[in-house]
Tab-separated table of C-alpha atoms in Angstrom:
chain	number	residue	atom	x	y	z
U	1	UNK	CA	-0.065	8.838	95.202
U	2	UNK	CA	-3.475	10.310	96.070
U	3	UNK	CA	-5.684	12.890	94.438
U	4	UNK	CA	-6.551	16.204	96.106
U	5	UNK	CA	-9.900	16.525	97.871
U	6	UNK	CA	-12.323	15.792	95.091
U	7	UNK	CA	-15.259	18.062	95.885
U	8	UNK	CA	-17.938	18.640	98.493
U	9	UNK	CA	-20.792	16.190	98.203
U	10	UNK	CA	-23.609	17.383	95.894
U	11	UNK	CA	-27.045	15.781	95.986
U	12	UNK	CA	-27.700	16.434	92.311
U	13	UNK	CA	-24.316	15.030	91.274
U	14	UNK	CA	-24.804	11.997	93.497
U	15	UNK	CA	-28.133	11.258	91.850
U	16	UNK	CA	-26.551	11.672	88.428
U	17	UNK	CA	-23.825	9.101	89.238
U	18	UNK	CA	-26.275	6.744	90.919
U	19	UNK	CA	-28.402	6.747	87.772
U	20	UNK	CA	-25.686	4.620	86.141
U	21	UNK	CA	-25.355	2.081	88.982
U	22	UNK	CA	-27.895	-0.325	87.505
U	23	UNK	CA	-25.896	-0.483	84.253
U	24	UNK	CA	-22.448	-1.013	85.761
U	25	UNK	CA	-22.072	-4.590	84.505
U	26	UNK	CA	-23.159	-3.939	80.919
U	27	UNK	CA	-21.147	-0.724	80.667
U	28	UNK	CA	-18.071	-2.441	82.130
U	29	UNK	CA	-18.312	-5.293	79.623
U	30	UNK	CA	-18.640	-2.800	76.765
U	31	UNK	CA	-15.599	-0.896	78.059
U	32	UNK	CA	-13.626	-4.150	78.298
U	33	UNK	CA	-14.457	-5.026	74.687
U	34	UNK	CA	-13.547	-1.489	73.602
U	35	UNK	CA	-10.166	-1.676	75.351
U	36	UNK	CA	-9.346	-5.038	73.785
U	37	UNK	CA	-10.234	-3.740	70.329
U	38	UNK	CA	-8.291	-0.514	70.679
U	39	UNK	CA	-5.258	-1.850	72.602
U	40	UNK	CA	-4.063	-5.200	71.120
U	41	UNK	CA	-1.698	-6.015	74.013
U	42	UNK	CA	-4.724	-6.647	76.248
U	43	UNK	CA	-5.302	-9.907	74.373
U	44	UNK	CA	-2.628	-11.378	76.674
U	45	UNK	CA	-4.781	-10.700	79.754
U	46	UNK	CA	-7.417	-13.405	80.392
U	47	UNK	CA	-10.828	-12.036	79.465
U	48	UNK	CA	-12.626	-13.034	82.716
U	49	UNK	CA	-9.932	-11.305	84.769
U	50	UNK	CA	-10.105	-8.240	82.536
U	51	UNK	CA	-13.903	-7.980	82.849
U	52	UNK	CA	-13.731	-8.374	86.624
U	53	UNK	CA	-11.102	-5.679	87.182
U	54	UNK	CA	-12.796	-3.191	84.855
U	55	UNK	CA	-16.085	-3.760	86.672
U	56	UNK	CA	-14.439	-3.241	90.081
U	57	UNK	CA	-12.645	-0.078	89.006
U	58	UNK	CA	-15.662	1.367	87.206
U	59	UNK	CA	-17.909	0.744	90.194
U	60	UNK	CA	-15.360	2.299	92.602
U	61	UNK	CA	-14.895	5.321	90.348
U	62	UNK	CA	-18.632	5.886	90.008
U	63	UNK	CA	-19.191	5.548	93.744
U	64	UNK	CA	-16.306	7.893	94.559
U	65	UNK	CA	-17.683	10.559	92.243
U	66	UNK	CA	-21.155	10.138	93.737
U	67	UNK	CA	-19.872	10.621	97.285
U	68	UNK	CA	-17.256	13.232	96.423
U	69	UNK	CA	-14.390	11.282	98.000
U	70	UNK	CA	-10.832	10.353	97.058
U	71	UNK	CA	-9.818	6.772	96.219
U	72	UNK	CA	-9.374	4.810	99.432
U	73	UNK	CA	-6.195	2.943	100.337
U	74	UNK	CA	-8.025	-0.347	99.734
U	75	UNK	CA	-9.116	0.771	96.267
U	76	UNK	CA	-5.591	1.860	95.366
U	77	UNK	CA	-4.216	-1.502	96.541
U	78	UNK	CA	-6.697	-3.251	94.242
U	79	UNK	CA	-5.484	-1.112	91.328
U	80	UNK	CA	-1.874	-1.834	92.303
U	81	UNK	CA	-2.526	-5.583	92.306
U	82	UNK	CA	-4.268	-5.391	88.924
U	83	UNK	CA	-1.344	-3.386	87.503
U	84	UNK	CA	1.137	-6.019	88.646
U	85	UNK	CA	-0.941	-8.721	86.999
U	86	UNK	CA	-0.884	-6.760	83.759
U	87	UNK	CA	2.864	-6.351	84.040
U	88	UNK	CA	3.131	-10.120	84.581
U	89	UNK	CA	1.239	-10.695	81.329
U	90	UNK	CA	3.612	-8.340	79.500
U	91	UNK	CA	1.312	-5.362	78.928
U	92	UNK	CA	3.214	-2.060	78.503
U	93	UNK	CA	2.526	0.539	81.178
U	94	UNK	CA	1.380	3.126	78.637
U	95	UNK	CA	-1.272	0.678	77.377
U	96	UNK	CA	-2.614	0.225	80.919
U	97	UNK	CA	-2.801	3.984	81.452
U	98	UNK	CA	-4.436	4.377	78.031
U	99	UNK	CA	-7.122	1.939	79.191
U	100	UNK	CA	-7.946	4.261	82.122
U	101	UNK	CA	-8.553	7.035	79.622
U	102	UNK	CA	-10.958	4.829	77.697
U	103	UNK	CA	-12.827	4.186	80.954
U	104	UNK	CA	-12.901	7.928	81.691
U	105	UNK	CA	-14.170	8.816	78.202
U	106	UNK	CA	-16.946	6.238	78.411
U	107	UNK	CA	-17.984	7.333	81.898
U	108	UNK	CA	-18.016	10.971	80.839
U	109	UNK	CA	-20.152	10.180	77.784
U	110	UNK	CA	-22.667	8.244	79.890
U	111	UNK	CA	-22.806	10.931	82.583
U	112	UNK	CA	-23.347	13.628	79.985
U	113	UNK	CA	-26.113	11.593	78.326
U	114	UNK	CA	-27.798	11.067	81.716
U	115	UNK	CA	-27.490	14.803	82.470
U	116	UNK	CA	-29.079	15.716	79.160
U	117	UNK	CA	-31.960	13.332	79.869
U	118	UNK	CA	-32.639	15.097	83.168
U	119	UNK	CA	-31.869	18.631	81.977
U	120	UNK	CA	-28.800	18.744	84.246
U	121	UNK	CA	-26.153	19.692	81.665
U	122	UNK	CA	-24.720	22.435	83.889
U	123	UNK	CA	-24.383	20.036	86.814
U	124	UNK	CA	-22.274	17.448	84.958
U	125	UNK	CA	-19.531	20.032	84.264
U	126	UNK	CA	-18.733	19.923	87.978
U	127	UNK	CA	-17.576	16.300	87.552
U	128	UNK	CA	-14.729	17.118	85.131
U	129	UNK	CA	-12.142	17.958	87.799
U	130	UNK	CA	-12.955	15.090	90.187
U	131	UNK	CA	-13.099	12.566	87.340
U	132	UNK	CA	-9.620	13.460	86.118
U	133	UNK	CA	-8.313	13.608	89.680
U	134	UNK	CA	-9.357	9.971	90.062
U	135	UNK	CA	-7.728	9.016	86.756
U	136	UNK	CA	-4.541	10.844	87.787
U	137	UNK	CA	-4.477	9.010	91.099
U	138	UNK	CA	-5.079	5.576	89.554
U	139	UNK	CA	-2.519	6.200	86.782
U	140	UNK	CA	0.079	7.161	89.381
U	141	UNK	CA	-0.455	3.901	91.248
U	142	UNK	CA	-0.080	1.973	87.977
U	143	UNK	CA	3.162	3.787	87.106
U	144	UNK	CA	4.619	3.131	90.573
U	145	UNK	CA	3.587	-0.538	90.463
U	146	UNK	CA	5.220	-0.978	87.063
U	147	UNK	CA	8.421	0.714	88.245
U	148	UNK	CA	8.609	-1.620	91.251
U	149	UNK	CA	7.748	-4.664	89.150
U	150	UNK	CA	10.257	-3.746	86.440
U	151	UNK	CA	13.041	-3.331	89.002
U	152	UNK	CA	12.288	-6.646	90.667
U	153	UNK	CA	11.911	-8.439	87.332
U	154	UNK	CA	15.105	-6.902	85.962
U	155	UNK	CA	17.108	-8.086	88.962
U	156	UNK	CA	15.546	-11.534	88.855
U	157	UNK	CA	16.153	-11.972	85.120
U	158	UNK	CA	19.731	-10.691	85.369
U	159	UNK	CA	20.387	-13.261	88.084
U	160	UNK	CA	18.840	-16.007	85.960
U	161	UNK	CA	20.961	-15.085	82.934
U	162	UNK	CA	24.119	-15.155	85.026
U	163	UNK	CA	23.231	-18.493	86.605
U	164	UNK	CA	22.400	-19.928	83.181
U	165	UNK	CA	25.881	-19.059	81.913
U	166	UNK	CA	27.525	-20.491	85.009
U	167	UNK	CA	25.685	-23.787	84.615
U	168	UNK	CA	26.462	-24.025	80.910
U	169	UNK	CA	30.156	-23.343	81.445
U	170	UNK	CA	30.453	-25.750	84.355
U	171	UNK	CA	29.429	-28.620	82.102
U	172	UNK	CA	28.831	-31.027	84.964
U	173	UNK	CA	25.744	-29.287	86.385
U	174	UNK	CA	22.432	-31.100	86.539
U	175	UNK	CA	20.795	-30.656	83.155
U	176	UNK	CA	17.312	-30.431	84.656
U	177	UNK	CA	18.279	-27.373	86.671
U	178	UNK	CA	19.798	-25.758	83.582
U	179	UNK	CA	16.724	-26.666	81.529
U	180	UNK	CA	14.418	-25.108	84.103
U	181	UNK	CA	16.299	-21.801	83.995
U	182	UNK	CA	16.434	-21.961	80.182
U	183	UNK	CA	12.645	-22.261	80.040
U	184	UNK	CA	12.210	-19.346	82.424
U	185	UNK	CA	14.394	-17.233	80.138
U	186	UNK	CA	12.245	-18.182	77.147
U	187	UNK	CA	14.490	-20.854	75.602
U	188	UNK	CA	13.486	-24.336	74.439
U	189	UNK	CA	16.065	-26.618	76.126
U	190	UNK	CA	16.016	-29.126	73.259
U	191	UNK	CA	16.177	-26.463	70.548
U	192	UNK	CA	19.177	-25.077	68.718
U	193	UNK	CA	21.555	-22.696	70.491
U	194	UNK	CA	24.259	-20.398	69.182
U	195	UNK	CA	26.749	-18.364	71.212
U	196	UNK	CA	28.275	-14.966	70.447
U	197	UNK	CA	31.321	-13.768	72.429
U	198	UNK	CA	33.217	-10.505	72.859
U	199	UNK	CA	35.796	-9.366	75.418
U	200	UNK	CA	34.075	-8.558	78.717
U	201	UNK	CA	35.955	-5.279	79.178
U	202	UNK	CA	33.842	-3.630	76.481
U	203	UNK	CA	30.752	-4.088	78.665
U	204	UNK	CA	32.317	-3.205	82.020
U	205	UNK	CA	30.972	0.358	81.754
U	206	UNK	CA	27.969	0.630	84.086
U	207	UNK	CA	24.726	0.002	82.229
U	208	UNK	CA	26.185	-0.926	78.845
U	209	UNK	CA	25.339	-4.623	79.145
U	210	UNK	CA	21.771	-3.651	80.085
U	211	UNK	CA	21.596	-1.549	76.931
U	212	UNK	CA	22.647	-4.564	74.883
U	213	UNK	CA	20.087	-6.825	76.561
U	214	UNK	CA	17.355	-4.272	75.851
U	215	UNK	CA	18.531	-3.957	72.235
U	216	UNK	CA	18.159	-7.728	71.791
U	217	UNK	CA	14.411	-7.373	72.324
U	218	UNK	CA	14.307	-6.052	68.767
U	219	UNK	CA	15.972	-9.230	67.494
U	220	UNK	CA	13.617	-11.993	66.410
U	221	UNK	CA	14.056	-14.976	68.739
U	222	UNK	CA	15.444	-15.239	72.270
U	223	UNK	CA	18.760	-13.768	73.448
U	224	UNK	CA	20.383	-13.853	76.891
U	225	UNK	CA	23.524	-11.807	77.576
U	226	UNK	CA	25.885	-12.045	80.532
U	227	UNK	CA	29.482	-11.721	81.689
U	228	UNK	CA	31.600	-14.729	82.539
U	229	UNK	CA	35.286	-14.307	83.312
U	230	UNK	CA	36.931	-12.335	80.510
U	231	UNK	CA	34.000	-12.801	78.138
U	232	UNK	CA	30.624	-11.334	77.354
U	233	UNK	CA	28.536	-14.256	76.171
U	234	UNK	CA	25.204	-13.976	74.379
U	235	UNK	CA	23.184	-17.174	74.004
U	236	UNK	CA	20.860	-17.055	71.000
U	237	UNK	CA	17.924	-19.197	69.890
U	238	UNK	CA	15.802	-18.757	66.742
U	239	UNK	CA	17.566	-15.475	65.988
U	240	UNK	CA	19.677	-14.155	63.131
U	241	UNK	CA	23.242	-13.978	64.489
U	242	UNK	CA	24.125	-11.273	61.963
U	243	UNK	CA	21.396	-9.042	63.402
U	244	UNK	CA	22.733	-9.585	66.917
U	245	UNK	CA	26.342	-8.995	65.837
U	246	UNK	CA	25.386	-5.685	64.215
U	247	UNK	CA	23.782	-4.539	67.488
U	248	UNK	CA	26.821	-5.688	69.480
U	249	UNK	CA	29.100	-3.649	67.224
U	250	UNK	CA	26.736	-0.686	67.328
U	251	UNK	CA	26.791	-0.582	71.137
U	252	UNK	CA	30.301	-1.924	71.742
U	253	UNK	CA	32.031	0.158	69.083
U	254	UNK	CA	33.432	-0.619	65.656
U	255	UNK	CA	36.680	-1.876	67.209
U	256	UNK	CA	34.997	-4.614	69.239
U	257	UNK	CA	35.983	-8.156	68.275
U	258	UNK	CA	33.210	-10.750	68.013
U	259	UNK	CA	33.289	-14.536	67.806
U	260	UNK	CA	30.245	-16.502	66.623
U	261	UNK	CA	29.730	-20.179	67.399
U	262	UNK	CA	27.913	-22.872	65.458
U	263	UNK	CA	24.189	-23.496	65.892
U	264	UNK	CA	24.105	-26.664	68.011
U	265	UNK	CA	21.250	-28.706	69.462
U	266	UNK	CA	20.307	-28.796	73.145
U	267	UNK	CA	21.990	-27.509	76.274
U	268	UNK	CA	25.129	-29.548	75.608
U	269	UNK	CA	25.178	-27.883	72.192
U	270	UNK	CA	24.886	-24.450	73.816
U	271	UNK	CA	27.954	-25.234	75.902
U	272	UNK	CA	29.869	-26.353	72.811
U	273	UNK	CA	28.800	-23.266	70.871
U	274	UNK	CA	30.287	-21.073	73.602
U	275	UNK	CA	33.571	-22.887	73.015
U	276	UNK	CA	33.200	-22.305	69.263
U	277	UNK	CA	32.587	-18.601	69.765
U	278	UNK	CA	35.475	-18.266	72.211
U	279	UNK	CA	37.883	-19.826	69.723
U	280	UNK	CA	36.515	-17.756	66.844
U	281	UNK	CA	37.021	-14.650	68.988
U	282	UNK	CA	40.735	-15.472	69.367
U	283	UNK	CA	41.010	-15.643	65.575
U	284	UNK	CA	39.094	-12.363	65.244
U	285	UNK	CA	41.505	-10.661	67.649
U	286	UNK	CA	44.385	-11.575	65.342
U	287	UNK	CA	42.823	-9.829	62.380
U	288	UNK	CA	39.215	-8.916	61.689
U	289	UNK	CA	36.198	-7.908	63.716
U	290	UNK	CA	33.318	-10.393	63.595
U	291	UNK	CA	34.463	-13.940	62.910
U	292	UNK	CA	32.325	-17.050	62.648
U	293	UNK	CA	33.635	-20.439	63.745
U	294	UNK	CA	32.056	-21.826	60.591
U	295	UNK	CA	34.422	-19.749	58.454
U	296	UNK	CA	37.620	-20.219	60.491
U	297	UNK	CA	36.994	-23.628	62.020
U	298	UNK	CA	40.477	-24.920	61.272
U	299	UNK	CA	42.392	-22.037	62.826
U	300	UNK	CA	39.872	-21.771	65.644
U	301	UNK	CA	40.143	-25.473	66.427
U	302	UNK	CA	43.913	-25.143	66.753
U	303	UNK	CA	43.697	-22.310	69.291
U	304	UNK	CA	44.082	-24.589	72.307
U	305	UNK	CA	46.685	-26.770	70.591
U	306	UNK	CA	49.245	-24.151	69.648
U	307	UNK	CA	51.959	-25.258	72.065
U	308	UNK	CA	51.449	-28.941	71.367
U	309	UNK	CA	51.527	-28.469	67.590
U	310	UNK	CA	54.282	-25.866	67.494
U	311	UNK	CA	57.080	-28.281	66.401
U	312	UNK	CA	55.034	-29.279	63.334
U	313	UNK	CA	55.216	-25.761	61.943
U	314	UNK	CA	58.736	-24.662	62.883
U	315	UNK	CA	60.179	-25.213	59.399
U	316	UNK	CA	57.138	-23.726	57.686
U	317	UNK	CA	57.234	-20.551	59.784
U	318	UNK	CA	60.965	-20.146	59.285
U	319	UNK	CA	60.606	-20.446	55.514
U	320	UNK	CA	57.671	-17.994	55.489
U	321	UNK	CA	59.892	-15.395	57.189
U	322	UNK	CA	62.972	-16.028	55.064
U	323	UNK	CA	61.160	-16.586	51.741
U	324	UNK	CA	57.907	-14.568	51.810
U	325	UNK	CA	57.599	-14.846	48.036
U	326	UNK	CA	57.405	-18.627	48.278
U	327	UNK	CA	54.851	-18.399	51.088
U	328	UNK	CA	52.748	-15.998	49.006
U	329	UNK	CA	52.786	-18.496	46.153
U	330	UNK	CA	51.630	-21.347	48.400
U	331	UNK	CA	48.654	-19.276	49.616
U	332	UNK	CA	47.799	-18.218	46.054
U	333	UNK	CA	47.941	-21.883	44.941
U	334	UNK	CA	45.535	-22.848	47.744
U	335	UNK	CA	43.174	-19.959	46.963
U	336	UNK	CA	43.224	-20.880	43.278
U	337	UNK	CA	41.838	-24.357	43.949
U	338	UNK	CA	45.247	-26.020	43.404
U	339	UNK	CA	45.422	-24.646	39.865
U	340	UNK	CA	48.853	-23.563	38.667
U	341	UNK	CA	47.300	-21.424	35.925
U	342	UNK	CA	44.873	-19.607	38.196
U	343	UNK	CA	47.548	-19.040	40.821
U	344	UNK	CA	49.853	-17.651	38.139
U	345	UNK	CA	47.116	-15.286	36.925
U	346	UNK	CA	46.580	-14.035	40.485
U	347	UNK	CA	50.325	-13.424	40.974
U	348	UNK	CA	50.917	-12.135	37.415
U	349	UNK	CA	53.651	-14.733	36.783
U	350	UNK	CA	54.066	-17.791	34.527
U	351	UNK	CA	52.602	-21.161	35.657
U	352	UNK	CA	56.076	-22.688	35.446
U	353	UNK	CA	57.270	-20.111	37.978
U	354	UNK	CA	54.470	-21.173	40.315
U	355	UNK	CA	55.517	-24.819	39.957
U	356	UNK	CA	59.154	-23.935	40.600
U	357	UNK	CA	58.321	-21.964	43.761
U	358	UNK	CA	56.154	-24.794	45.106
U	359	UNK	CA	59.062	-27.170	44.571
U	360	UNK	CA	61.438	-24.843	46.395
U	361	UNK	CA	58.976	-24.604	49.273
U	362	UNK	CA	58.894	-28.389	49.508
U	363	UNK	CA	62.681	-28.525	49.687
U	364	UNK	CA	62.881	-25.885	52.433
U	365	UNK	CA	60.054	-27.129	54.652
U	366	UNK	CA	59.610	-30.814	53.905
U	367	UNK	CA	55.921	-30.114	53.232
U	368	UNK	CA	54.752	-30.612	49.643
U	369	UNK	CA	51.938	-28.095	48.953
U	370	UNK	CA	50.773	-30.224	46.025
U	371	UNK	CA	49.563	-32.862	48.496
U	372	UNK	CA	46.638	-32.407	50.875
U	373	UNK	CA	48.647	-32.951	54.060
U	374	UNK	CA	51.527	-30.750	52.896
U	375	UNK	CA	49.208	-27.953	51.780
U	376	UNK	CA	47.274	-27.943	55.067
U	377	UNK	CA	50.469	-27.831	57.135
U	378	UNK	CA	51.869	-25.084	54.930
U	379	UNK	CA	48.773	-22.881	54.986
U	380	UNK	CA	48.236	-23.276	58.751
U	381	UNK	CA	51.889	-22.558	59.457
U	382	UNK	CA	51.959	-19.470	57.239
U	383	UNK	CA	48.763	-17.985	58.591
């Protein structure tokens, strides 16, 4: 992007611009300090680099105005390179463009002061259009550089997130390779990890997963989202899982099912937490929306063992279907902390009736709910 022809060369304007040449370094340093005070994000850019680029751009701008010429291709490439460095350090594009306006304001103030000192106030007005043409041209280069950088970075980071999930799920991958990618994504490989899972189909709509990844920037901590098989998996570190879950539901819809794993240490822990979340998701899909492995660990742990354990619960399930009143009493007894009185209060019946029903359940199923083993088998089989 280039500015229109700036203006025909003017001897008086050239002299006005050249009057500031001897002060370029001091003015540039003052501008740099002003930018860093007014725009906090510039603290991320090393000060020596910041001073150098401001000095280069200020000198080029002053010279261009003095000669009445447009920015050259070389000058625009320098601005492009500086913009990419600022993008690398995480400065928002609007902050970089705002810095150009600070430069322009300072240059205008100094030119006007120099014009007043030489009784050339009318002359300086002629610099308004060319000055803003330069700022427009430089701002356009910055915007284009950021767009290119953002696209490249987005693709690179999306690839890293996908590879990270693949390595975690494979289990046998070299840990050093996984750790390297984790660091690049902002994770501490030896820190705690937690996984959150939903069905992948919710995020199959073009762009929806990107919306979720962008939304996670508002979550304290580090979050990486990706698709793997039939799942959308978000890996979380130093973040509130409830905050993430609320954003998942907000973007995925109130009907989306969510499974949340335990917070586990290290990359091996991240892999295990994915398994936690996957199992909790299965429980959530059978009733509920967001389910934490911590709350349903027993049912979730049995997800992969259903066929193997099926014979253990045949009698219990049959009795629950044929005698739902007895099954209801067993659950009430468990919820009441194994108290006949409290269970009776919950069911609005006499404690002796509770005891009778528990005895009948024992006869029908062979599982005594007044023992730990019998109660566990009964509750798991019923639910």
